[in-house]
Structure formats: C-alpha cells, structure tokens
Amino acid sequence: MLTKRILILLPIIIFMILLQSFFWVPTYDEQVRGNPHRLEEFITASIGDAKILNPILNADSASSAIVEPVFDGLIDRDENLRFRGRLAESWTIYEEAYIYVNPQATMNGKTITLPTAVRELILNEKKKMKDPGSPLVDTLNNIKGIEIIPSHKGEKEITIPGPDKNKDGFPDPQKINVRFNAPPRLKITLNNVDQDFFQNIERILGKGYFDTFPSEDFIEILTEGQEETLSTVAPLVIPVTEHNPVIIFNLRKGVKFHDGHEFDAGDVQFTYEAIMNPKNLSPRVPDYEPIKKLEVLDNHTVKIVYKRLYQPAFGTWGMGILPEHLLNSEALRIEAEQKGEAPDEFSMRNVDFNRRPVGTGPFVFREWKSDQYIVMDRNEDYWEGAPNYKSYTYRVVPDLLTQEMEFYGGAIDNYGVQPHQVARLKKDSRYQNFSGLSFGYTYVGYNMRRELFKDKRVRKALGMAIDTDKIIRYVMFGQAERITGPFVKQTDYYDKSIQPLPFDPEGALKLLNEAGWKRNADGWLEKDGKRFAFTLMTNGGNDIRKSVLAIAQDSWKKIGIDVKTNIVEWTVFIGKHVNKGNFDALILGWSMGIDPDLYQIWHSSQTNENQLNFVGFHNEKADDLIIKIRQEYDYEKQVAYCNQLHRIIADEQPYTFLYVGKWTAVLDKKIVIKEYAESGEERIRKITPTKTGSYTFYFNKWIKLAQDPVFEME
Amino acid sequence: MFSFTIRSFFQKLVTLFFISVISFLMIYLAPGKPSQIDPLNPKFTPEDLIKFQKEFNLDKPLHVQYYLYYKNLLTGQSKSWKDNQPVLGKIFERFMNSLWLFIVGTLITWCLSFPVGMNSAIKRGSFFDRSSTFLAYVLISIPGFFFAYILIIFVVQTFNIPVIGMRTFGMTQADYIYQIMDKAWHLVLPSILGALGGIAFLSRYVRAQMLEVIHQDYIRTARSKGLSADIVYYKHGLRNALLPFVTMFGLILPGLIGGSVIIESIFAWPGMGRMFFEAIMARDYPIVLTLNFVGAVLVLIGTFISDILYMVVDPRIRL
Amino acid sequence: MNNQDIKELHQGLSEEVSRFTESWRIFKKNRMALWGLVIFIVFFVVAVSGLFLTGGDTPILDPAKVRLSEKLLKPLTPVDSEMINPEDWPIFGIYLLGTDDLGRDVFARMMQGAWVSLTVGFVAVGISVLIGIILGGIAGYYGTLRIKFMDVLWLILFSVSLIFLASGQNDLAMNSFLITILLILFSSIYYVLSAKGRVNVSVVKLLFFNTFTVDTLIMRFVDIMLCFPTFFLILTIIAILPPSIYNIMIVIGLTSWMGTTRFVRAEFLTLREQDFVSSARVMGISDLSIIFRHMIPNAIAPVLVSATIGIAGAILTEAGLSFLGIGVPPPHATWGNIFSDGKRFLFDAPWLTVIPGLTILVVVLSFNLFGEGLRDALNPKLRKR
C-alpha cells in the first residue's frame, strides 16, 4: 500500500542519512577528520559575549580577552612580571623637579632671592660633595641640570572641592578664577625619579625653605565671594615644589597596523587624547589623569610629563594603541554622515570600529557573530614574527557544562576546571593541566570604628579561631592557598616569610582573656557586663561565601562569641552597608592587578563613605609607606617598602586574610610549543607554566599536533 | 469561498490588533527595566541612562511608544536594544536556524505517527498496541531536559564527539561534504528528542481517531467485501479520520517560534525560542514584541490554512 | 411501593448499577491505568508526609541542613559520625539518596519537593478548571444572548481606565472611570424601563442594538489566548513578575483554561438541547440551579480527564521553569530546582540529576496513565455493546 510505505520509509530514510553522518564528524581523538586545518586553529570559550572591542572603552573580561591579541600596548609584563617593551623598544624615566624661589628664605643670615644665586648654590654643593655615603651625594649626583624659568603673570581657572556634597556623598567641584604673578622658578632635571629629592635639597637650601614660602602673596582671587579659599587655592596654583616625572618612549620602527598603515608616535598621542575626551566616556580616565602633557618629539619618540609622582602610571601604558587614521575626528565625521547621525553626538562609542577593531597585535580581527563567536586570523606581518596558530576563535558558550562537553568532544581546546572536578580531571591522561594562583583573595573584614574590634588582640584572636585550612579543604576542594597580606602572592611585593595565623582556639581564648573578655556562666564571653556579640554579613548569590560564613559563625561560637549572620543581596549590601560603613564584620573578596598601589584600600584618607577603606584602617606608618610605594620608581626600593607594609598589616590584622583561590585549566594534550632553533630546525617542547603560573605566556608559539606528542628526552 | 476568505481576513486583523495591544501592555507595564536603563547598573553613568531612555523612546507616553514601535516594526527599522542590530535581521537569521530543526522534526513526526497510531488502533490490545502506548506515555511524561541530558552524557562519554550547537567548530575550511555531514550530525540529537516527543503525542491522537472510525459500518462492509486491510484502513479509514489532524497541521506553524526553549538552551542551538527567552530576561522589548507579533501572525495564518484545508477535505463543511 | 414491588418491577431487566461502579469496572481492566492510580496515591501520601517530615524547626528529615564536609556523596553513603553532630545526622544514619554540593540530604529535599509539586499541580489545575467551567458554561448556556452596544462601550471604557491606572496616568483614569459608571447607570436604567415597556425614543433604542453574541465574545477571547504559545506566555509573565511559588501556580492556571472551556462549552451545547434540560426550564427551575445541579455533573467527564492530565503538565512545566532558572525560588526545594542545581555536577555526581528526573518521569507518567484510563472508563462509546 503506497501511502503506508511512504509514511514509514520516508522518515526512516531521512533518519538513516542523518545518522550516518556520525562517521564523518571529528571526535576528540580524530579532530582532523576531513578538516586538516583544525590543527592550526585555537578555539577557546567564554561564558559571556564581548561588548565593545575597543581597548580604551571596554570594561568586561570577554572584551578584554579579544582586545589583548588584537592590539599591542607600549609595554607589557614578561614571564617574571617585569616590564618589557612591546611597541616601545626602550624607555627612559627621569624627573623634572620644580622649586619656586622663596623670597623670604635666608641663608646664613642673608636672603637669597635671585634664582641664579640659588642655582649657583646647588651646583657648587654638587661640585664640593666628594665623600660618598652622605645621602646628599646621591641626590646631588642625580641632578643633571638646572634651568631658570623667569617669573610671569597670568590668569587661570582652578577646580577645588566645594562645600556642597553631591548625591554620592562626594564634594561638588567648585571653579575659582585666579590671577597669579609667579616668581621665578628653578627647573631641575634629575636622572632618576627621587621622591625624597625635596627633603634632601632642603638641607642645602636651609631648613624651612619650603614651609615659609608664601604662595598666597602671588595669588589674587578673581571669583567674587570666594576670597576665603585663598589659602586652599594658593598652594595649588603656585606649589613651592612639584615633581614632574617624565617618561620617554622610543617606539619600534616598521610596525604596521592590520590595514597596512604604519604605526607612529601620533597614534600614541591620539590614544591618550581619545581616553581623556569626555565625549568618549572612557573608564580609563583616572589612570591617565596624572598626565600633564604628552608630546610627540618625532615620529618614533613620545615624551610624557606627569603632574605628580605616580608610579602605577607606567603600567598603564600596556593599553592597546588605537589607529589614529581610522578614528580621528575626520573619520568620525564621515561615518556619522554615512549613518545619518548628528556629528556632534557621534563619539567613539558609536563607531563600527568597536565591532571591527584594527590594531597592531599578533591576531587580526575577522568576524564577530553576536552571542556566538569571534574569529581572528594570524597577522602574517607581526613585528615579532607571526604566531604559529593560523586562527583564534573565541566562542560564546554561556553554560559551563556545555563548555565541558564541547571540550570532551574536541570542539574547544581548553577548559577552566571547577574546584570539585580538579581531582578527576588531573588524573585523566587524555589532557594536560595547569594550575596557578589567582590575583585576589577572600577575607573577613572588621569594622575598626566599632568598640568591639578596636583591640588588635581581639582581631587576631578572631582570626586564630577559624580553621582556614578546613575551609580550603572542604569548601574549596583544596583549590586554594593561605594568604597573609594584601599583595599578589606570586610577586616580590609579597613577603613570603610572614607566617599565616595558626589555627589555635586555645590561644585565641588566651588573647581574648588578656583583652578583658572572660567566659560567663552561660559560656559566652563577657566584658564589663556585655556579651561579645556581633553580626557577620556577606552577599547573596555566592555559595562559597555562604559556606565560609557558616564556618566562621560556628568557629566563633565554640570560643564563646555570639555571632549572627546576615546574607544580603549584592547591590543592597554594597549600597547600604559597605559604602556607609554600616556593618560589624563582613566577608568579601578583592580581585586585583599586579600593581602594588594600595592607596584606595588602605590609606586612612579613604575611610569615608563610598570609599574602599571601609573597615576604617588607620595606621600612620602604613599611610606613610603607602604614599612612598606609589611614588617610588625604583623596583628594589618599592619591594622593600611593600614588604614592610605587608608586615604591618599582617600584624594589625584589620582583615583576617583567608585564602587565595587556585585556578586549574585543562588543555588538549596535543597542543605544544613549536620553536625554531638557530639552525632553522623545528623543535617541539611541552608547554610549561611560567614562574607566576601563567601558561599562556608563549601563546604565539603554540600549535596543535595530530596525535599525542612524544617529547625528546631533555 | 471568497467571502469566507475576506471575512476571515478581517476577523484575523482585528484579533491581531488586540494581540498587539495586549502583548505591548504586558511588557511595558511590567516591573523591571531593561538593563541599559537600570539605575543599579554600575557601568552606566546617569547621563548614559538618560541618553538610552531617549533613544529607546521610554520617556514618551504609552500610546506614543506603541505607535512608534509598530511604525518601526513595519518599516523594518526596529533595532534591538542589546546590540543595536536590526531586529528583523536577527530574527530572520535565527529563523533559518530553527527552520532546519523544525522541518526534520515535523517530517519524521508526521510521517511516523500515522502508521504507529493506526497499527495500534487496528490491532487494539495486542502487544504492539500495549507497548507502543506505554512507550508513548513515557515519552510524553519524561521531562525534556532530563531526556536530553541522558542522551548527551551517553553520546559524549562513549564517543567523545561534539553534540552541542549547529555545527562543530573549526570546520570552516574543511571540505564541503564534511561540513554538510557535520551539520547533519548536529541535527540528530535535537531532532530525535523533538520527533520522539511529537510521535508519542500525535500517535495517541491518531489511535484515538482511528478507533472511532474503525468501528463504523462502512469499514466493516469494506473488509467483508474482501478488500485488503491496508487499502481499507489507509485509503478509506485514514481519509475520514484526517479531519482533526488537518486542523492541527495548520497550528504547527507557530511551533517554529515556540521551538523549544529548553531543547535550544541545552543544545545551545541559536534558534528563536532561545532568543525569545534571552530577550525577555534582558528586557529587550523590541525583540520580545516582534517575536510575539510574528508568533501571533503565524498562528493566525495557521488557523486560516486549517480552515481552508478543512473545507477542501470535507465537502460537507461550509464555513 | 415497597421493596418487594420494586424488585418485581425490575425483574427481567438487566442489572442496575450506578455510574461509578460501571466506570470502575472498566477502569480496573486497564492495567496501566491501575498502576497509574496506585502510584498517584503513593505520591499523594509521600507528598503529605513530606510536608510534615520536613517542615517546622527541627524536622525529622532536614532538607536545609548544610554539612560542608559531606559534599557530593553517593547514595547510600553512611554519615561521617566524627565530623557531624548526632543532631545533624540523616535518618537511619545514611544518606539514602546521597548529598548535594552543600552537603544537604537529597532524600529530604526530594520529600520537600514532592509537596511543592503537588501543590503547584493541584492549585494551578484547580484555577484553570474553575475558569474553564465558568467561561465554558456561560458560553454554552447563554451562548445565543446578544450583547448590546452600550454594554460593549462601557466594557471597553472600563479596560481603558484600567490601562490608564496601570500606566500611572491617574487623572485620565479617574475621568474614564467616571464615564464608565455613568454609562453603566444609563444602561441599567434603560433595562429597567424597557422591561416595563416604557422606552419609546428610537435614538436611545439604537444605542442598544445587538452586536455579537456572548458565545462569540468568549470564543474570540479563547482564540486570542490561544494565539500566544503557552510556554512563551508563561515565560513572559514569570520573568516579569517577582518570583514566588504563588505567582507560578496562578500563572500556570491562568494560561491553561482554554481547553477546559472548549470541552465544557461543547458539552453544554449538546446538553442544552436535551429533554431533561428543557423540561427543567419549563418546570421553572432557575438557570443557576439547572447549570449546577443538572448540567455540570453530566459535563464533568472530559473536565476530569483533562484535569488529571493537566496536573501532570503543570508539574512538568514547573520543572521546566525551575530548570531555566525562573521557577519557584529558594528556600522551597522543588524537583526542578534539585535537577538544575545538580546539573553543574553532571559528570561528577550524576545522582543529583538522575534522581529528580526519574521521579518526575514516574509521577507524571502515573498521572497520564490514570487520566487516560479515566477517559476510557468514562467514555460511553467504549462501553460494551
């Protein structure tokens, strides 16, 4: 019966056709089936899609992951986390220090008002100084030259914090117009940046040289009704001393953008201007705000002068450099016209470039299909040599389970392993795995403004009562490490000799007894008739923090502390509790960069509402060190300061530092590093992580082989 | 026939209008704002929020927004709020993706359901009937996601083969035949799931309908006349039982949009069901409204087709 | 008449049996349906006992106790007596169905989820059946009544004022409410007067001309509701409303009444023409009484069947919503939640997905089999000839 036969056979045939495709499809072991190019392609996955592929505008991790291979910065960090040059071949850092000539200064009873006189004084001292060992020798030897800037007049507008506060609690800026009559100034060029320069020079110029400088004499307030601001405004307009660190970058020649246009200093200048352009709303502005002036000295040299000492500024030049010829105002205007939009409102945030970026990096952008994938091709003309992989695909796979399954099937080359899976996947011989420590840590923070937590011994005891190793073992499945201070553990800034708090409830009780807390009849700790009780908070949506919360509460209950817990939704947590200092103790985490500048988190000036030192940590020595660190351009000195700061913080225990998470990634075993020896011969070696745990450092040298590799005995 | 078409057309236009109003109201009156104008979103400054509000016309009164939205839709200018791409373009792309799944699934379902259901009805109470009934019930009752994951675990762990998505990644430069085969393979699991569920459901109906028909006198007469079972049932019986399926057939059109959000989510199939779900979560109003609208249009077209087919198949019916 | 006489009268006639016994006899023969009923009863018992065993402050089976050192244990693993206090031990000292990633007893969570599934199923279907019977009954019984133009007017105005209210334009809302009330007053006066035959002004009569019938109105409404793919409708509403168990029940109920309406309407249409209804009307029994005491019991058969199957569907829908992440929010444990929480551990702890999946399968299957058996039993056409 024809109908019957069709009804039955048709679907079966269709199904058979579909089923037999099974034999044509590449599997994990046979990834090359029908597709030899698979070996030259690297496929990775991410949970979220990228948003904007512009290095000065992006703010999420997916966009950053794409921006990195497409763009180059002037510098980046090498395998030891030290700076190395990329688009900049070399650089020099020196300083221009400014001193206003103080008309009221006296030296040996005589007043020296002439700038020339002051200059002579300093230069003579320099010539005289013979004996090394005196601190002044280094300072004076550091001086390269002194110039005199004659006095001049002018008008200027300056912004200061005003008396009113805006809705976030920060003071509204207020603009004041001034007329100034600046006295002569000395510009002293130093070979190296020296943050102690002025203290040392004062020894020659006479004590009090800087303190007695009358800035107010040289200023006149023009804005009506604002005369009382004179004392605040004057030192800002006429600062007696000023550090101006200078960085000169010598740029690499012969580097081309992906469209063939040659890279030069103008692109660096353009990138800076684009960041500072308010129309672009770049989130990077605070990093570049300290720049006073960026000059193009010639096609391949850039000079950047900073307003004040700020060492982290150097690291900001890892920023991807934008092609000026594609994004300048002319290009923007043309694009606005093409799209029929108003040119005034058309900024860099609206351009197509953000979806089709062009940079100088090792990979050239090819295509972006929203929520599906982004593909990049190898840059054959890359200045460092083309990478081995021909193409780099970034897949958007929102579900971790799906990523895992695709990894097993050979459709994704790597996979970030979750803590509970680490044991199973590490043992699996089909994959190679790498682990390292994250950049960040989890902690318990105590509100030091509250009576309970003011005593150092109490904070230390609270920390000793928690069995952090147990947390690491059970909550993190062993995928974390103890941490003792606020620096990244892999760097030199972190003092590895500092031991973590031992788990010692008895010792904790002893400390608490010393601080006046004794057990009462019910078993709770009591002092002056009051029970030791407080509330521990954390944010919702994080199972790990919830577990830590439960463990902490339980541990403290065992030594007689009555702790209530509270889990609050993230925005409410931050808005109503953290930002307002409205909490007893909380569990939170920081994720950070390598840079050791801790000003925002630990300086005592940052303890107001909406600022990051919400525990209220206030320690003068620490404040001092923090400022020194962010102004120190010498690596060794900076490391020394950091270690000292680490020691102080570990001793004070404003946080109980809990742990830093470990990440593990599995990679297809067939991916290896392919290098060429001088003889031109090809050599394959295993991918090994760098000292800091990063395994993707030599990514440009990776390639996939068709079968499992066999390595020569080394 | 002609007057029916005209009448029907106008009735459906009116219905469409009501649907457009209702779906518009549902979305716009709901709490929760699109993420771009959410004041709690830390990424955007207050100026950004105002700019977005203006751009999305959210500051205008409701009826103006309604008018503007539909004007945009019909002139093809509607843009998604998430990435500023034209809505119709996005929907069309996903539509093509869903289409394959839909075609394969529907073909298999509708072809196989009839023999299975009819055989069940003809041999009522036999082993075939009882086991296929039981199997059908199991397939209807199993939660879709559960079944999907079981299949996936089995296939992935045994064969180490990719099953997610529309195609295996990294195949763009393979030979054409391999690419086609690859796409075919990725169709297999999702369409098995869809087809099995569909067959289970439909074959029950076929069985029920055939049971009614089989006990009619004319069937008994035909059999006693000596006609073969196949001819009697497939030629005479099926035709008379076809009526409700004709109506159903018209209504499968909106299944294109419905797809299945769950299956598409699990297999990361970039289809319209998933797009709808994501748009709702992100409050991407243009996409949600457009999809609702398109869905309604499809349903109305479907009912129209059903009505026409109904009249064609059964001459007794005059609408 | 006494019993003796009745017996004599009935001699020679076939045995008189009640409808219930007759249906039960047919039902019993369907083995699968019987199993369905058995499992249904078991489920009911389990769910209710689950409510008691897992509720309160110190439940016997604690679904919320977090035991961090006992994560992801296989089923039938005994509790680690050293690490865990005796008061936190699971029943019998072993984890019957294993633990999840927070160390919670899966068995206890499944018991708690049973109650939630039961409630969601019954309440949702209850709502949809209620709406279905009311709307279908009205459409079927009063179907030919024509709505007057004036009434259409104030109905539209009423909806418009609701819309204004919802969009925050309160003054416009006030105005339209006022006009609506005026119109209602006007038409009530008209009805009262015209019943007494006192209206002669033709213009006013025009305003009350007949438009479509009640039946058309209700059926068009059903059609419009059918135009929204059910799952999408539920998704849209749930994603928009704040998540809560009650919202989910209400939404599922509000989106699945269409089928019942159609059944009831069809049954009423047939029943209305039957003799017993016309004779009841002639006898002067009120409409309401007819509907509730005579017609509904006869129309109930398809409603029961679709209700049973509806419960199965509601449970599946709820599980699906939980899987997508927009189902019943914590702290309630539902089977869908347990599955979707356990999804992350698919390769490492498969019991977290297999157990809820299988359970849902078995329960839904039993409902479906029971419902089908019910349909066969109540269907007069399948009775023995």
Coordinates of N, CA and C in Angstrom, one line a residue, chain A residues 75 77 83 154 159 162 225 234 245 296 329 402 558 563 626 642 658 677:
Chain A
I75 N 54.1 48.7 26.4 CA 54.8 47.7 27.2 C 53.9 46.6 27.7
R77 N 54.1 42.8 30.6 CA 54.9 42.2 31.6 C 55.5 40.9 31.0
F83 N 58.5 44.6 33.6 CA 58.0 45.2 32.4 C 59.0 44.9 31.2
G154 N 49.7 85.7 34.8 CA 48.7 85.1 34.0 C 47.4 84.9 34.8
T159 N 40.0 74.1 39.9 CA 38.8 73.4 40.5 C 39.2 72.9 41.9
G162 N 34.2 71.7 46.6 CA 33.4 72.8 47.2 C 32.7 72.4 48.5
G225 N 33.3 86.6 46.0 CA 32.8 85.9 47.2 C 33.6 84.7 47.6
A234 N 45.9 78.8 46.8 CA 47.2 79.3 46.5 C 48.2 78.2 46.3
P245 N 57.5 63.6 37.0 CA 58.2 62.5 36.4 C 58.0 62.5 34.9
V296 N 54.8 64.7 21.2 CA 55.5 63.9 20.2 C 56.8 64.5 19.8
S329 N 38.9 62.8 14.2 CA 37.6 63.4 14.1 C 37.1 63.4 12.7
T402 N 28.1 22.9 29.2 CA 28.3 22.8 27.7 C 29.7 23.0 27.4
K558 N 32.2 28.4 69.2 CA 32.9 27.4 70.0 C 33.8 28.1 71.0
V563 N 27.6 35.1 67.4 CA 27.6 35.7 66.0 C 26.3 35.4 65.3
I626 N 52.4 53.6 52.2 CA 51.6 53.6 51.0 C 51.9 54.7 50.1
C642 N 57.1 47.6 50.2 CA 55.9 46.8 50.2 C 56.0 45.7 51.3
L658 N 42.0 35.2 54.5 CA 41.6 33.8 54.5 C 42.4 33.0 53.4
A677 N 65.1 26.5 16.2 CA 66.4 26.7 16.7 C 67.1 27.6 15.6

